[in-house]
Amino acid sequence: MAPKIILDCDPGHDDAVAILLAHRHCDVIGITTVSGNAPLAYTTDNALLVCQLGGLDTPVHAGADRPLLLPPQHAPRAHGETGLDGPPRPILDRTVTGRDAVGFIIETVRTTEDVWLVPIGPLTNVALAIRQAPDIVERLAGVSLMGGAIGPGNVTSTAEFNVWADPHAASIVYRSGVSVLRMAGLDLTHQFCVDQSTIDRLASQPGAVPQFVAGLFDFYLAGYRERAGLSAAPLHDPCAVLAVTHPELLEFTARHVDVETTGALTRGMTVADERPGTDAAPNCDVASRIDASEAMSLVVDALCSYA
Ligand code: BDR
Ligand code: CA
């Protein structure tokens, strides 16, 4: 049976792909949106737009428009001002189902067995839900998130964007005690990259979705080329979906991971206890390797299935 998930996202080029991928391999009960790559109004419209293009009727609930304590931070360099810069933007003819993502998460988890939360943006909505309704933690099948890094960050030398943008929320999630917490951090996602051949393959397919995603990838890869001199761009967010749907394609290492919320140089750093013989009990399955070629085939096949 397909896993039941709530996808909590801030589309975002890679979030858009995660939405499309998830609908081919999961029972997506709902999509919740959060301020992150772009302001909430954009990330919400972007989620609706991706659903519209894909012909998906999944309810979309808008959530937090700012982190718990810090001012909102966005990622226009990677995703543009709209969060989905690149291809022509179709006219949106959909609206949200609700504007209380946190209430939706709580209600769904309380009334549905074995739900996975899959957060692929800043963790504000998930943290608010856990804080308001701690009872949901033990009802969850698990949390599979894209966030953090065991090695270098991408916003600062120590921090990855989703955790850096709302470190207090990330700290609540990592400390929640949820029985299964899977982490797809930068060490993993940088093994899973889109290159020109992937773009060409999508561009050769008929249909609005492959064409739109090819346009997204063009913009996204150009940014990585310019900023970092890379010829392939990490496709972060689909990894958190794959960690639920195809865990056999990933390798995990159990670790105790916590989040630095205040450090001048280390705010938003995910700190993994890697001491040999440590007595810190693991709270997290850190994904450390991915079968990138098999996983990329799955993603491309999912995108082409919308043709
Ligand atoms: C994460 O930050 C965002 O820019 C991406 O969508 C991804 O979720 C990578 O650091
Ligand atoms: Ca994201």
Coordinates of C-alpha atoms in Angstrom, one line a residue, residues 14 53 58 77 123 141 164 180 182 199 203 247 252-253 307:
D14 CA 13.0 20.9 -6.2
L53 CA -0.4 21.4 -14.2
T58 CA -4.9 17.3 -3.5
R77 CA 19.3 33.4 -5.8
L123 CA 10.1 23.3 9.7
A141 CA 4.5 6.7 11.0
W164 CA 19.0 27.9 9.0
V180 CA 11.3 7.4 12.9
R182 CA 14.8 10.3 8.4
I199 CA 16.8 18.5 -19.0
A203 CA 12.3 18.8 -23.0
P247 CA 14.3 3.5 1.3
F252 CA 21.1 5.4 6.6
T253 CA 23.2 5.8 9.6
A307 CA 3.1 13.8 -20.4

